[in-house]
Amino acid sequence: VVCSFEGNSSGDMGGAIGNWKGHLKLESCSFDGNSSRGKGGGAIYNWSGQSLSLKSCSFDSNDNAIYTQSGRSDNPNAVFLTLESCDFIDNAGIDVNSTGLCNIFNSNFVKNLSEGSIIIQEMEDSSLTIENTNFSSSTNIATIENGFFSIINCNFNLSENLSEYAIYNEDGKLTLINIKYNSFISIFNNHIIKADEELINFITQGPDAQPIKPINPELPKDYKGFTYLDEKIQESNRIIIDCDIFGDFY
């Protein structure tokens, strides 16, 4: 809690922290200018089967900030990553590379650099949900190579100098609901996508894409999202669901 990691480096993975065996929770910590010369995780590297929970943390000018290694979502070695109220500012390369189960809530991503992606999801049956999060970027926001990927109630402020698609879906199942965006939004889909009707004109379909599935942008009135569910899980080991919880069905 309330720790600072600045200017650390590693010859392998995890410039500031390498979580190889444990369930790591960090709150109100800052990571500034950390790097690694391995596969990734200039700030934090999280190994297969371990959980990483970050709340109110900041990542500034790191090289490939967070990397989670390995794990299908139905595999006991899956990686569990939760980011809540975190700030990512001008990190080089990739801000979050997720290969397991990842939830991002109430966070901010700012990237004024000309290269790199903010979020990449790689593994089959991996799952990533982003809610109530702001993106301000001059480069790619998300690349989905596989798995389930949902973006809900988020804001996109994209630069006019954006030279690539803001969202690139190669072989994943992508859902976009209640997205606020400027005129520079662009989306490429080569597999499955469900999106608000007003986004359809900004979607380019690839050769292997299934027809776009338009969805009603209005969520149920008592919908509270995965942030609410996460709070329930933290409160008790017995969970009583008293409202609708959004889920993807394909």
GROMACS .gro file of C-alpha atoms in nm:
model
  250
    1VAL     CA    1   0.000   0.000   0.000
    2VAL     CA    2   0.125   0.349  -0.098
    3CYS     CA    3   0.456   0.238  -0.249
    4SER     CA    4   0.658   0.389  -0.533
    5PHE     CA    5   0.853   0.191  -0.795
    6GLU     CA    6   1.073   0.410  -1.012
    7GLY     CA    7   1.344   0.336  -1.271
    8ASN     CA    8   1.368  -0.038  -1.210
    9SER     CA    9   1.472  -0.279  -1.485
   10SER     CA   10   1.502  -0.652  -1.543
   11GLY     CA   11   1.693  -0.862  -1.792
   12ASP     CA   12   1.398  -1.102  -1.810
   13MET     CA   13   1.039  -1.009  -1.716
   14GLY     CA   14   0.895  -0.782  -1.447
   15GLY     CA   15   1.107  -0.468  -1.423
   16ALA     CA   16   0.961  -0.361  -1.088
   17ILE     CA   17   0.763  -0.668  -0.974
   18GLY     CA   18   0.755  -1.031  -1.089
   19ASN     CA   19   0.467  -1.225  -0.934
   20TRP     CA   20   0.567  -1.586  -0.991
   21LYS     CA   21   0.383  -1.753  -0.706
   22GLY     CA   22   0.123  -1.564  -0.506
   23HIS     CA   23  -0.189  -1.353  -0.499
   24LEU     CA   24  -0.076  -0.993  -0.517
   25LYS     CA   25  -0.281  -0.688  -0.413
   26LEU     CA   26  -0.152  -0.333  -0.460
   27GLU     CA   27  -0.329  -0.011  -0.361
   28SER     CA   28  -0.228   0.352  -0.417
   29CYS     CA   29   0.108   0.253  -0.565
   30SER     CA   30   0.294   0.431  -0.845
   31PHE     CA   31   0.513   0.284  -1.121
   32ASP     CA   32   0.730   0.529  -1.314
   33GLY     CA   33   0.992   0.457  -1.581
   34ASN     CA   34   1.029   0.082  -1.525
   35SER     CA   35   1.137  -0.158  -1.800
   36SER     CA   36   1.227  -0.517  -1.883
   37ARG     CA   37   1.423  -0.672  -2.167
   38GLY     CA   38   1.221  -0.994  -2.166
   39LYS     CA   39   0.877  -1.064  -2.313
   40GLY     CA   40   0.705  -0.787  -2.121
   41GLY     CA   41   0.593  -0.643  -1.793
   42GLY     CA   42   0.821  -0.345  -1.755
   43ALA     CA   43   0.630  -0.259  -1.437
   44ILE     CA   44   0.462  -0.590  -1.341
   45TYR     CA   45   0.487  -0.945  -1.471
   46ASN     CA   46   0.221  -1.192  -1.350
   47TRP     CA   47   0.286  -1.564  -1.401
   48SER     CA   48   0.033  -1.837  -1.484
   49GLY     CA   49  -0.211  -1.927  -1.207
   50GLN     CA   50  -0.149  -1.615  -0.999
   51SER     CA   51  -0.392  -1.330  -0.930
   52LEU     CA   52  -0.313  -0.959  -0.947
   53SER     CA   53  -0.542  -0.690  -0.807
   54LEU     CA   54  -0.460  -0.320  -0.847
   55LYS     CA   55  -0.661  -0.033  -0.699
   56SER     CA   56  -0.589   0.340  -0.735
   57CYS     CA   57  -0.245   0.275  -0.885
   58SER     CA   58  -0.065   0.482  -1.150
   59PHE     CA   59   0.164   0.375  -1.435
   60ASP     CA   60   0.365   0.645  -1.608
   61SER     CA   61   0.630   0.606  -1.883
   62ASN     CA   62   0.690   0.235  -1.829
   63ASP     CA   63   0.796  -0.003  -2.105
   64ASN     CA   64   0.512  -0.256  -2.163
   65ALA     CA   65   0.355  -0.187  -1.824
   66ILE     CA   66   0.168  -0.509  -1.730
   67TYR     CA   67   0.205  -0.856  -1.878
   68THR     CA   68   0.004  -1.160  -1.765
   69GLN     CA   69   0.140  -1.493  -1.883
   70SER     CA   70  -0.059  -1.793  -2.004
   71GLY     CA   71  -0.387  -1.945  -1.908
   72ARG     CA   72  -0.718  -2.032  -2.073
   73SER     CA   73  -1.016  -1.914  -1.868
   74ASP     CA   74  -1.119  -2.278  -1.802
   75ASN     CA   75  -0.766  -2.375  -1.700
   76PRO     CA   76  -0.667  -2.398  -1.331
   77ASN     CA   77  -0.356  -2.203  -1.430
   78ALA     CA   78  -0.555  -1.909  -1.565
   79VAL     CA   79  -0.441  -1.560  -1.469
   80PHE     CA   80  -0.681  -1.329  -1.286
   81LEU     CA   81  -0.623  -0.957  -1.323
   82THR     CA   82  -0.835  -0.674  -1.178
   83LEU     CA   83  -0.767  -0.303  -1.231
   84GLU     CA   84  -0.985  -0.053  -1.045
   85SER     CA   85  -0.945   0.326  -1.053
   86CYS     CA   86  -0.598   0.308  -1.208
   87ASP     CA   87  -0.422   0.560  -1.434
   88PHE     CA   88  -0.195   0.469  -1.728
   89ILE     CA   89  -0.007   0.761  -1.886
   90ASP     CA   90   0.225   0.742  -2.187
   91ASN     CA   91   0.359   0.393  -2.132
   92ALA     CA   92   0.566   0.267  -2.426
   93GLY     CA   93   0.460  -0.050  -2.606
   94ILE     CA   94   0.160  -0.217  -2.440
   95ASP     CA   95  -0.014  -0.096  -2.125
   96VAL     CA   96  -0.193  -0.424  -2.046
   97ASN     CA   97  -0.124  -0.761  -2.212
   98SER     CA   98  -0.390  -1.004  -2.088
   99THR     CA   99  -0.403  -1.379  -2.146
  100GLY     CA  100  -0.653  -1.491  -1.879
  101LEU     CA  101  -0.945  -1.330  -1.700
  102CYS     CA  102  -0.924  -0.951  -1.672
  103ASN     CA  103  -1.161  -0.682  -1.543
  104ILE     CA  104  -1.088  -0.309  -1.573
  105PHE     CA  105  -1.313  -0.057  -1.394
  106ASN     CA  106  -1.320   0.321  -1.354
  107SER     CA  107  -0.972   0.374  -1.496
  108ASN     CA  108  -0.796   0.617  -1.730
  109PHE     CA  109  -0.561   0.545  -2.021
  110VAL     CA  110  -0.370   0.828  -2.188
  111LYS     CA  111  -0.127   0.753  -2.469
  112ASN     CA  112   0.018   1.036  -2.675
  113LEU     CA  113   0.285   0.814  -2.831
  114SER     CA  114   0.281   0.716  -3.197
  115GLU     CA  115   0.338   0.342  -3.145
  116GLY     CA  116   0.209   0.057  -2.933
  117SER     CA  117  -0.131  -0.058  -2.812
  118ILE     CA  118  -0.309   0.010  -2.488
  119ILE     CA  119  -0.458  -0.337  -2.441
  120ILE     CA  120  -0.385  -0.669  -2.614
  121GLN     CA  121  -0.571  -0.994  -2.550
  122GLU     CA  122  -0.413  -1.308  -2.693
  123MET     CA  123  -0.537  -1.644  -2.565
  124GLU     CA  124  -0.833  -1.855  -2.671
  125ASP     CA  125  -1.112  -1.848  -2.408
  126SER     CA  126  -0.954  -1.554  -2.231
  127SER     CA  127  -1.201  -1.287  -2.120
  128LEU     CA  128  -1.166  -0.915  -2.065
  129THR     CA  129  -1.430  -0.665  -1.954
  130ILE     CA  130  -1.378  -0.289  -1.942
  131GLU     CA  131  -1.634  -0.064  -1.773
  132ASN     CA  132  -1.661   0.309  -1.702
  133THR     CA  133  -1.312   0.379  -1.832
  134ASN     CA  134  -1.170   0.671  -2.032
  135PHE     CA  135  -0.929   0.639  -2.325
  136SER     CA  136  -0.739   0.932  -2.475
  137SER     CA  137  -0.509   0.802  -2.745
  138SER     CA  138  -0.321   0.866  -3.067
  139THR     CA  139  -0.264   0.493  -3.121
  140ASN     CA  140  -0.449   0.159  -3.108
  141ILE     CA  141  -0.668   0.113  -2.800
  142ALA     CA  142  -0.734  -0.260  -2.818
  143THR     CA  143  -0.617  -0.557  -3.024
  144ILE     CA  144  -0.819  -0.875  -2.971
  145GLU     CA  145  -0.645  -1.181  -3.106
  146ASN     CA  146  -0.886  -1.426  -2.940
  147GLY     CA  147  -1.134  -1.472  -2.655
  148PHE     CA  148  -1.420  -1.260  -2.521
  149PHE     CA  149  -1.381  -0.882  -2.500
  150SER     CA  150  -1.647  -0.638  -2.373
  151ILE     CA  151  -1.630  -0.258  -2.353
  152ILE     CA  152  -1.920  -0.099  -2.163
  153ASN     CA  153  -1.995   0.263  -2.072
  154CYS     CA  154  -1.653   0.392  -2.182
  155ASN     CA  155  -1.530   0.717  -2.340
  156PHE     CA  156  -1.298   0.730  -2.642
  157ASN     CA  157  -1.116   1.057  -2.714
  158LEU     CA  158  -0.908   0.974  -3.020
  159SER     CA  159  -0.648   1.184  -3.196
  160GLU     CA  160  -0.701   1.294  -3.557
  161ASN     CA  161  -0.349   1.160  -3.619
  162LEU     CA  162  -0.459   0.803  -3.542
  163SER     CA  163  -0.303   0.597  -3.825
  164GLU     CA  164  -0.455   0.259  -3.738
  165TYR     CA  165  -0.784   0.114  -3.617
  166ALA     CA  166  -0.878   0.220  -3.265
  167ILE     CA  167  -1.008  -0.133  -3.204
  168TYR     CA  168  -0.879  -0.434  -3.401
  169ASN     CA  169  -1.063  -0.764  -3.359
  170GLU     CA  170  -0.876  -1.045  -3.533
  171ASP     CA  171  -1.046  -1.359  -3.398
  172GLY     CA  172  -1.234  -1.262  -3.082
  173LYS     CA  173  -1.592  -1.208  -2.969
  174LEU     CA  174  -1.628  -0.834  -2.920
  175THR     CA  175  -1.912  -0.643  -2.754
  176LEU     CA  176  -1.940  -0.261  -2.752
  177ILE     CA  177  -2.216  -0.101  -2.543
  178ASN     CA  178  -2.282   0.264  -2.457
  179ILE     CA  179  -1.958   0.393  -2.606
  180LYS     CA  180  -1.901   0.768  -2.627
  181TYR     CA  181  -1.657   0.867  -2.900
  182ASN     CA  182  -1.538   1.144  -3.128
  183SER     CA  183  -1.534   1.138  -3.508
  184PHE     CA  184  -1.197   0.957  -3.529
  185ILE     CA  185  -1.332   0.622  -3.407
  186SER     CA  186  -1.249   0.325  -3.636
  187ILE     CA  187  -1.306  -0.047  -3.575
  188PHE     CA  188  -1.188  -0.354  -3.767
  189ASN     CA  189  -1.370  -0.683  -3.718
  190ASN     CA  190  -1.266  -1.019  -3.860
  191HIS     CA  191  -1.478  -1.250  -3.641
  192ILE     CA  192  -1.778  -1.170  -3.418
  193ILE     CA  193  -1.897  -0.829  -3.303
  194LYS     CA  194  -2.204  -0.693  -3.125
  195ALA     CA  195  -2.225  -0.315  -3.112
  196ASP     CA  196  -2.451  -0.016  -3.060
  197GLU     CA  197  -2.633   0.063  -3.383
  198GLU     CA  198  -2.468   0.407  -3.418
  199LEU     CA  199  -2.124   0.239  -3.424
  200ILE     CA  200  -2.200   0.018  -3.723
  201ASN     CA  201  -2.094   0.279  -3.979
  202PHE     CA  202  -1.748   0.291  -3.819
  203ILE     CA  203  -1.689  -0.086  -3.846
  204THR     CA  204  -1.483  -0.237  -4.129
  205GLN     CA  205  -1.559  -0.606  -4.185
  206GLY     CA  206  -1.273  -0.847  -4.263
  207PRO     CA  207  -1.295  -1.151  -4.494
  208ASP     CA  208  -1.376  -1.393  -4.210
  209ALA     CA  209  -1.620  -1.168  -4.023
  210GLN     CA  210  -1.969  -1.278  -3.931
  211PRO     CA  211  -2.253  -1.028  -3.985
  212ILE     CA  212  -2.257  -0.745  -3.731
  213LYS     CA  213  -2.507  -0.796  -3.450
  214PRO     CA  214  -2.666  -0.464  -3.353
  215ILE     CA  215  -2.775  -0.443  -2.991
  216ASN     CA  216  -3.002  -0.223  -2.787
  217PRO     CA  217  -2.773   0.031  -2.618
  218GLU     CA  218  -2.999   0.054  -2.312
  219LEU     CA  219  -2.903  -0.180  -2.031
  220PRO     CA  220  -3.159  -0.301  -1.773
  221LYS     CA  221  -3.256  -0.032  -1.523
  222ASP     CA  222  -3.118  -0.229  -1.228
  223TYR     CA  223  -2.796  -0.322  -1.406
  224LYS     CA  224  -2.495  -0.236  -1.189
  225GLY     CA  225  -2.216  -0.413  -1.375
  226PHE     CA  226  -1.916  -0.619  -1.273
  227THR     CA  227  -1.786  -0.349  -1.039
  228TYR     CA  228  -2.088  -0.416  -0.819
  229LEU     CA  229  -2.036  -0.793  -0.846
  230ASP     CA  230  -1.670  -0.755  -0.751
  231GLU     CA  231  -1.772  -0.558  -0.441
  232LYS     CA  232  -2.009  -0.839  -0.343
  233ILE     CA  233  -1.729  -1.092  -0.378
  234GLN     CA  234  -1.499  -0.884  -0.156
  235GLU     CA  235  -1.769  -0.847   0.111
  236SER     CA  236  -1.841  -1.214   0.170
  237ASN     CA  237  -1.776  -1.566   0.048
  238ARG     CA  238  -2.154  -1.602   0.010
  239ILE     CA  239  -2.290  -1.394  -0.276
  240ILE     CA  240  -2.658  -1.303  -0.318
  241ILE     CA  241  -2.731  -1.149  -0.658
  242ASP     CA  242  -3.009  -0.889  -0.627
  243CYS     CA  243  -2.992  -0.735  -0.975
  244ASP     CA  244  -2.922  -0.817  -1.340
  245ILE     CA  245  -2.560  -0.883  -1.427
  246PHE     CA  246  -2.457  -0.826  -1.787
  247GLY     CA  247  -2.303  -1.118  -1.973
  248ASP     CA  248  -2.199  -1.202  -2.328
  249PHE     CA  249  -2.390  -1.470  -2.514
  250TYR     CA  250  -2.284  -1.574  -2.865
   0.00000   0.00000   0.00000
